Amino acid sequence: MHIPEGLLPLDQAAAWYAPAMAFLAAGLAKLKRLFKEKPDARPLVGLMGAFVFVVSLMPVPVPGLGTVSHPCGTPLAAILLGPFAAVALGAVALLLQALFFAHGGISSWGANILSMAVGGSFVGFGVYRGARRLGAGLGLAAGLGGLAGDIITYAITSFQLAWALHGQESIGATWLAAFGSFMPTQIPLAIAELFFTSGVVVFIYRRRADLLAGPETQP
Amino acid sequence: MSGGHRHQPDGFPGQVSFLAGIDPRVKLAAAAAFLVVNLTAPTALAPAATAALMALLMLGSRTPYRRRLLMIAFPSTFAIFVIASQTVFHGGDVFATLGPFDLHRDGLFHGLFMSLRIIAGGLVIVVLGVSTPLNRLCLALKWFRAPATFVEVVLLTYRYIFDTRAQLLRMRDAQRARLGWSSARRGLGSSRMLGGSLFLEVYERGLRSAEAMRCRGAGPVVAGSLPRLGRIDKLALLAAAALAAAPALLSLSGAGL
């Protein structure tokens, strides 16, 4: 769920922007190096950006909360291109969604980057890598990465919403209320993202193993 | 990608009002100014004025109705959520009780104020989005010294959105023609194959078109640059600056916008 334009006060928007821009700069540096070393990587990068855009634009209404849930796609991008590059792709997808569908915003771009692009990519990739090191199969590890990346995205978004909207309630109680409201729709979506991420990674491994060049991708 | 252009989110700016002809740098700067005004306004008047102005500009942009509704759907939905959550959580005098929840008067007004800010901010972005083709927006970003890699990734992603969409529709139509729905288990199993096939199909096409573009001499960096600002652009810039500065000037004079 993307936080819309105008919801966050200026100071909170700035607070989320600062770390988000640092991650974005690191991601762009990584992509610049990748383009220099492998000019043929451009189609893969563009395709992953489009995947994140499409997957995170599938809204499912959240009953009671009045907003929408969606899968993220950033864990899959992180598994294929690494977490820093996935942050840059998530940021670009969020910007295009804001511009063409008012889904998200410009002042809330930093907050949305931190939840979906940074949280989804790093946690998804971390769980995937950890599971591989513990001996999990490629499909299981990728699926768990997709599931964890999806859930953490909503945990961070709930915190951002709680900080902005808690009023006289405590931030913790508001976070719990927001996160709890997301769960009825988000758990099925996270499970769907588990199957989707797992399935796509295994499929790509069988057909084009060269696209999964990291050491974690050995079966 | 037959029919792709017809569905482009920014496929209509070429045929719309005077806004489409204004330099994208002016529109970007004006949008940024209006967003800052919207976020810093202490009362509801500035967001209300911004929303009204943007609604007029959007009505004048001749964007198709369904598209307008689609674009404003997300901010509107969220605005309702904010009114409800603030009425419950924000605190203040209780004016009613709904089940386990106390409804607070101050919270209701605060929620209305925030929802107005969300609608106004959403409309600013919508007007920018419907009146500016992405390639011109990227030229403006380049002029504002956005990193070249960022601009390139924006354009790459944008191109592949349509490639992916076209391939997705082709595969969906093929599935509809050949298969019926059997079970959730089979559905999940086939989504893996369909997702993977979609990925590889679009990737292979992308490799071929990248090769073709390289043969034709296309470079990685966004080509072209924007011309100097014309008279209309300068007038639009002045008007936007005056409108954006008005709330600050009026609040300095004690009018309390």
XYZ file of C-alpha atoms in Angstrom:
476
model
C 0.000 0.000 0.000
C 1.512 3.295 -1.043
C 1.152 6.343 1.171
C -0.547 9.070 -0.884
C 0.608 12.617 -1.535
C -0.324 15.048 1.239
C -0.701 12.557 4.066
C 2.722 12.949 5.680
C 3.640 16.242 7.327
C 6.670 17.936 5.748
C 9.070 17.015 8.574
C 8.129 13.332 8.442
C 8.297 13.298 4.653
C 11.822 14.775 4.886
C 12.812 12.256 7.559
C 11.858 9.353 5.249
C 13.409 10.997 2.190
C 16.931 11.255 3.635
C 17.669 7.519 4.059
C 15.627 6.649 0.955
C 17.791 8.911 -1.231
C 20.965 7.357 0.225
C 19.720 3.876 -0.728
C 18.586 5.126 -4.135
C 22.000 6.686 -4.813
C 23.696 3.396 -3.900
C 21.289 1.505 -6.160
C 21.907 3.836 -9.093
C 25.684 3.518 -8.614
C 25.285 -0.255 -8.722
C 23.200 -0.077 -11.916
C 25.678 2.334 -13.524
C 28.481 -0.174 -12.889
C 26.311 -2.992 -14.201
C 25.492 -1.086 -17.431
C 29.183 -0.353 -17.928
C 30.298 -3.952 -17.412
C 27.323 -5.607 -19.150
C 25.477 -3.339 -21.620
C 23.208 -6.309 -22.359
C 21.805 -6.073 -18.819
C 19.542 -3.172 -19.836
C 16.596 -5.318 -20.998
C 16.677 -7.309 -17.747
C 16.754 -4.117 -15.679
C 13.895 -2.542 -17.650
C 11.891 -5.743 -17.444
C 12.330 -6.056 -13.682
C 11.291 -2.417 -13.255
C 8.165 -3.138 -15.303
C 7.469 -6.273 -13.232
C 7.659 -4.329 -9.985
C 5.414 -1.653 -11.500
C 2.769 -4.129 -12.661
C 2.832 -6.422 -9.612
C 2.595 -3.565 -7.099
C -0.296 -1.986 -8.988
C -2.738 -4.838 -8.354
C -4.992 -3.398 -5.658
C -6.964 -5.594 -3.263
C -9.362 -3.672 -0.955
C -8.637 -3.885 2.783
C -11.933 -4.276 4.672
C -12.240 -1.910 7.634
C -9.186 0.161 6.772
C -10.640 1.654 3.596
C -7.434 1.305 1.624
C -5.797 -1.319 -0.612
C -3.151 -4.039 -0.356
C -1.004 -5.405 -3.160
C 1.973 -7.688 -3.735
C 5.405 -5.981 -3.964
C 7.605 -7.645 -6.579
C 10.772 -6.163 -5.077
C 11.926 -9.451 -3.472
C 11.964 -11.082 -6.927
C 13.889 -8.121 -8.364
C 16.384 -8.369 -5.481
C 16.928 -12.091 -6.059
C 17.621 -11.508 -9.762
C 19.614 -8.266 -9.648
C 20.690 -7.787 -6.037
C 19.033 -5.662 -3.339
C 20.605 -2.301 -4.213
C 19.586 -2.480 -7.869
C 16.112 -3.591 -6.756
C 15.840 -0.470 -4.596
C 16.440 1.720 -7.665
C 13.875 -0.249 -9.677
C 11.320 -0.045 -6.879
C 11.873 3.708 -6.644
C 11.346 4.152 -10.386
C 8.196 2.005 -10.329
C 6.823 4.054 -7.420
C 7.534 7.316 -9.243
C 5.760 6.153 -12.400
C 2.764 4.903 -10.393
C 2.532 8.263 -8.634
C 2.697 10.187 -11.909
C 0.275 8.113 -13.944
C -2.165 6.746 -11.368
C -1.724 9.076 -8.349
C -0.912 5.794 -6.575
C 1.584 7.077 -4.011
C 2.966 10.585 -4.185
C 5.980 12.825 -4.583
C 6.378 14.004 -0.980
C 5.609 10.466 0.199
C 8.010 8.940 -2.351
C 10.782 8.614 0.259
C 8.501 6.805 2.718
C 7.234 4.474 0.003
C 10.780 3.753 -1.209
C 11.809 2.794 2.327
C 8.900 0.424 2.853
C 8.488 -1.285 -0.509
C 11.846 -0.843 -2.240
C 14.322 -0.936 0.659
C 12.376 -3.129 3.107
C 11.013 -5.507 0.462
C 14.345 -5.884 -1.346
C 16.720 -6.217 1.574
C 14.553 -8.391 3.802
C 13.432 -10.516 0.844
C 17.021 -10.970 -0.354
C 18.318 -11.539 3.188
C 15.784 -14.281 3.901
C 16.464 -15.878 0.505
C 20.215 -15.869 1.065
C 19.872 -17.082 4.662
C 17.569 -19.918 3.644
C 19.977 -20.999 0.898
C 22.859 -21.051 3.374
C 20.762 -23.185 5.701
C 20.327 -25.669 2.868
C 16.844 -24.777 1.579
C 16.106 -25.525 -2.074
C 16.121 -22.705 -4.607
C 12.330 -22.541 -4.927
C 11.672 -22.652 -1.189
C 14.311 -20.019 -0.418
C 13.026 -17.680 -3.135
C 9.438 -18.168 -1.977
C 10.324 -17.427 1.643
C 12.139 -14.303 0.440
C 9.000 -13.191 -1.413
C 6.816 -13.836 1.645
C 9.127 -12.013 4.077
C 9.670 -9.059 1.741
C 5.929 -8.652 1.353
C 5.140 -8.787 5.079
C 7.961 -6.420 6.094
C 6.777 -3.866 3.524
C 3.433 -3.677 5.291
C 5.009 -3.621 8.749
C 7.047 -0.544 7.735
C 4.099 1.142 6.002
C 1.966 0.561 9.096
C 4.637 2.246 11.210
C 4.787 5.213 8.814
C 1.000 5.530 8.946
C 0.995 5.155 12.729
C 3.569 7.925 13.126
C 1.560 10.257 10.910
C -1.921 9.435 12.207
C -1.629 8.324 15.843
C -3.118 11.506 17.329
C -3.583 10.958 21.071
C -3.156 7.183 20.827
C 0.330 5.694 21.223
C 2.279 4.987 18.035
C 2.525 1.326 19.078
C -1.223 0.884 19.464
C -1.892 2.646 16.151
C 0.775 0.529 14.440
C -0.844 -2.621 15.783
C -4.282 -1.469 14.590
C -2.999 -0.605 11.090
C -0.871 -3.751 10.720
C -3.700 -5.909 12.053
C -6.116 -4.380 9.545
C -3.779 -5.179 6.660
C -3.272 -8.811 7.633
C -6.571 -10.367 6.410
C -5.729 -9.305 2.846
C -1.958 -9.237 3.136
C -1.408 -12.790 4.362
C -3.119 -14.344 1.284
C -1.252 -11.870 -0.935
C 2.048 -12.722 0.753
C 1.368 -16.424 0.228
C 0.589 -15.711 -3.426
C 3.856 -13.770 -3.661
C 5.650 -16.790 -2.103
C 4.355 -19.083 -4.850
C 4.895 -16.538 -7.608
C 8.482 -15.643 -6.612
C 9.391 -19.273 -6.062
C 7.820 -20.371 -9.347
C 9.372 -17.651 -11.476
C 12.867 -18.124 -10.017
C 12.740 -21.916 -10.522
C 11.361 -21.477 -14.048
C 14.100 -19.007 -14.957
C 16.712 -21.291 -13.424
C 15.560 -24.188 -15.593
C 15.451 -22.165 -18.820
C 18.039 -19.434 -18.397
C 20.273 -20.229 -15.437
C 22.737 -17.586 -16.663
C 20.296 -14.878 -15.516
C 20.672 -16.128 -11.948
C 24.399 -15.751 -11.623
C 24.773 -15.412 -7.819
C 26.340 -18.164 -5.702
C 22.989 -18.697 -3.893
C 21.319 -19.855 -7.085
C 23.103 -23.203 -7.332
C 20.473 -25.900 -6.724
C 2.946 -4.078 -29.466
C -0.114 -3.408 -31.525
C -2.493 -0.948 -29.994
C 0.028 -0.111 -27.280
C -0.009 3.605 -27.974
C -3.773 3.731 -27.514
C -3.355 2.626 -23.903
C -0.408 4.778 -22.921
C -1.105 6.647 -19.695
C 0.288 9.775 -21.276
C -1.054 8.987 -24.734
C -3.389 11.989 -24.754
C -1.255 15.016 -23.818
C -0.542 15.684 -27.476
C -4.211 16.434 -28.140
C -5.037 18.367 -24.983
C -5.247 21.964 -23.877
C -2.600 24.644 -23.551
C -1.113 22.834 -20.523
C 0.377 20.147 -22.747
C 2.322 22.778 -24.675
C 3.929 24.344 -21.619
C 7.566 23.484 -21.020
C 7.891 20.459 -18.668
C 10.506 22.297 -16.557
C 7.912 24.959 -15.771
C 5.333 22.314 -14.908
C 7.770 20.423 -12.685
C 8.800 23.566 -10.814
C 5.176 24.696 -10.436
C 4.079 21.257 -9.214
C 6.886 21.236 -6.620
C 5.869 24.706 -5.404
C 2.196 23.761 -5.107
C 3.065 20.557 -3.238
C 5.178 22.489 -0.708
C 2.386 25.047 -0.227
C -0.100 22.220 0.214
C 2.034 20.479 2.834
C 2.926 23.586 4.830
C -0.505 25.264 4.851
C -1.697 25.679 8.469
C -5.393 25.798 7.536
C -7.629 24.224 4.906
C -7.920 27.255 2.633
C -4.673 26.808 0.684
C -5.279 23.072 0.013
C -8.883 23.885 -0.963
C -7.735 26.604 -3.373
C -5.042 24.288 -4.795
C -7.584 21.479 -5.256
C -10.049 23.819 -6.985
C -7.381 25.191 -9.339
C -6.082 21.723 -10.199
C -9.608 20.383 -10.720
C -10.251 23.200 -13.203
C -6.991 22.484 -15.011
C -7.852 18.795 -15.140
C -11.335 19.497 -16.497
C -9.731 21.698 -19.137
C -7.217 19.024 -20.072
C -9.821 16.962 -21.950
C -8.587 13.782 -20.317
C -11.129 10.956 -20.784
C -13.631 10.750 -17.894
C -12.826 7.178 -16.896
C -9.160 8.037 -16.774
C -9.839 11.011 -14.482
C -11.893 8.862 -12.140
C -9.257 6.131 -12.121
C -6.487 8.585 -11.323
C -8.320 10.264 -8.479
C -9.697 7.001 -7.052
C -6.687 6.190 -4.869
C -6.339 9.610 -3.188
C -10.117 9.789 -2.691
C -10.274 6.350 -1.070
C -7.418 7.257 1.204
C -9.020 10.591 2.090
C -12.080 8.726 3.403
C -9.839 6.416 5.421
C -8.052 9.417 6.946
C -11.313 11.095 7.977
C -12.478 7.871 9.646
C -9.170 7.116 11.389
C -8.679 10.689 12.629
C -12.240 10.879 13.941
C -11.482 7.824 16.053
C -7.815 8.302 16.987
C -7.099 12.030 17.025
C -8.871 12.867 20.255
C -10.916 15.895 21.429
C -14.591 16.276 22.375
C -16.688 13.159 21.850
C -19.734 13.907 19.693
C -20.963 10.345 19.112
C -20.168 6.716 19.824
C -20.066 3.995 17.194
C -19.815 0.509 18.728
C -16.545 0.415 20.682
C -15.288 3.693 19.150
C -15.700 7.243 20.419
C -15.965 9.761 17.584
C -14.124 13.040 18.264
C -15.118 16.430 16.891
C -11.536 17.774 16.665
C -10.469 14.555 14.997
C -13.214 14.883 12.418
C -12.093 18.412 11.500
C -8.441 17.367 11.466
C -9.347 14.421 9.234
C -11.249 16.696 6.860
C -8.225 19.020 6.676
C -5.852 16.137 5.963
C -8.172 14.637 3.382
C -8.312 17.987 1.595
C -4.504 18.014 1.556
C -4.472 14.492 0.097
C -6.980 15.400 -2.615
C -5.138 18.629 -3.483
C -1.738 16.890 -3.590
C -3.157 14.043 -5.658
C -4.681 16.480 -8.136
C -1.383 18.377 -8.536
C 0.346 15.125 -9.486
C -2.515 14.026 -11.729
C -2.432 17.306 -13.662
C 1.339 16.990 -14.083
C 0.984 13.377 -15.184
C -1.809 13.855 -17.727
C -0.302 16.942 -19.313
C 3.310 15.804 -19.729
C 4.534 12.919 -21.892
C 7.194 10.913 -20.090
C 9.964 11.580 -22.607
C 9.561 15.345 -22.057
C 9.429 14.839 -18.322
C 12.706 12.931 -18.572
C 14.267 15.766 -20.569
C 13.202 18.128 -17.784
C 14.693 15.784 -15.169
C 17.909 15.735 -17.180
C 17.895 19.559 -17.266
C 17.433 19.592 -13.470
C 20.576 17.416 -13.249
C 18.868 14.171 -12.221
C 21.401 11.296 -12.488
C 21.602 9.995 -16.067
C 21.260 6.394 -14.846
C 18.009 7.267 -13.074
C 16.539 8.896 -16.195
C 17.642 5.930 -18.283
C 16.057 3.414 -15.898
C 12.810 5.426 -15.889
C 12.660 5.239 -19.698
C 13.661 1.565 -19.781
C 11.013 0.658 -17.219
C 8.385 2.680 -19.064
C 9.157 0.919 -22.346
C 9.007 -2.536 -20.755
C 5.691 -1.813 -19.031
C 4.064 -1.807 -22.467
C 6.041 -4.799 -23.704
C 5.021 -6.736 -20.586
C 1.404 -5.637 -20.883
C 1.175 -6.614 -24.544
C 2.693 -10.040 -23.868
C 0.497 -10.542 -20.795
C -2.670 -9.841 -22.800
C -1.521 -12.179 -25.572
C -0.892 -14.994 -23.093
C -4.168 -14.365 -21.277
C -6.124 -14.520 -24.524
C -4.342 -17.723 -25.495
C -5.121 -19.253 -22.098
C -8.786 -18.275 -22.368
C -9.061 -19.763 -25.802
C -7.436 -23.075 -24.940
C -8.033 -23.830 -21.273
C -10.799 -23.837 -18.739
C -10.403 -23.341 -14.991
C -9.805 -26.668 -13.244
C -8.646 -26.087 -9.677
C -6.815 -23.682 -7.377
C -3.883 -26.101 -7.206
C -3.541 -26.224 -10.964
C -4.051 -22.463 -11.104
C -1.134 -21.865 -8.742
C 1.002 -24.384 -10.608
C 0.317 -22.767 -13.960
C 0.895 -19.235 -12.618
C 4.514 -20.248 -12.040
C 4.878 -21.333 -15.664
C 2.938 -18.366 -17.015
C 4.890 -15.874 -14.913
C 8.185 -17.431 -15.951
C 7.176 -17.624 -19.617
C 6.028 -14.013 -19.562
C 9.347 -12.976 -18.061
C 11.476 -14.860 -20.563
C 9.347 -13.891 -23.599
C 9.570 -10.195 -22.798
C 13.256 -10.525 -21.976
C 14.071 -12.201 -25.310
C 12.095 -9.540 -27.201
C 13.879 -6.863 -25.212
C 17.279 -8.294 -26.103
C 16.350 -8.310 -29.800
C 15.032 -4.755 -29.793
C 18.058 -3.528 -27.779
C 20.310 -5.112 -30.396
C 18.290 -3.492 -33.195
C 18.459 -0.106 -31.497
C 22.203 -0.445 -31.034
C 22.562 -1.207 -34.750
C 20.655 1.993 -35.511
C 23.033 3.977 -33.322
C 20.810 4.562 -30.287
C 22.887 5.438 -27.229
C 22.067 4.657 -23.623
C 21.494 8.265 -22.550
C 18.202 10.060 -23.160
C 18.574 11.911 -26.449
C 17.765 15.550 -27.151
C 17.325 18.588 -24.961
C 14.630 21.129 -24.266
C 14.599 24.490 -26.073
C 14.816 27.817 -24.232
C 11.656 28.884 -22.437
C 9.178 30.704 -24.692
C 7.028 33.682 -23.767
C 4.053 31.506 -22.794
C 6.323 29.360 -20.609
C 7.691 32.412 -18.811
C 4.176 33.762 -18.267
C 3.047 30.370 -16.939
C 6.048 30.278 -14.605
C 5.234 33.757 -13.275
C 1.568 32.862 -12.811
C 2.427 29.633 -10.982
C 4.938 31.462 -8.765
C 2.361 34.138 -7.913
C -0.337 31.571 -7.152
C 1.996 29.444 -5.052
C 3.338 32.480 -3.163
C -0.119 33.916 -2.486
C -0.843 31.799 0.617
C 2.484 32.756 2.200
C 1.991 36.470 1.423
C -1.579 36.439 2.695
C -0.629 34.672 5.908
C 2.158 37.266 6.444
C -0.463 39.989 6.052
C -2.604 38.251 8.691
C -5.293 36.818 6.414
C -4.579 33.330 7.790
C -4.503 31.116 4.715
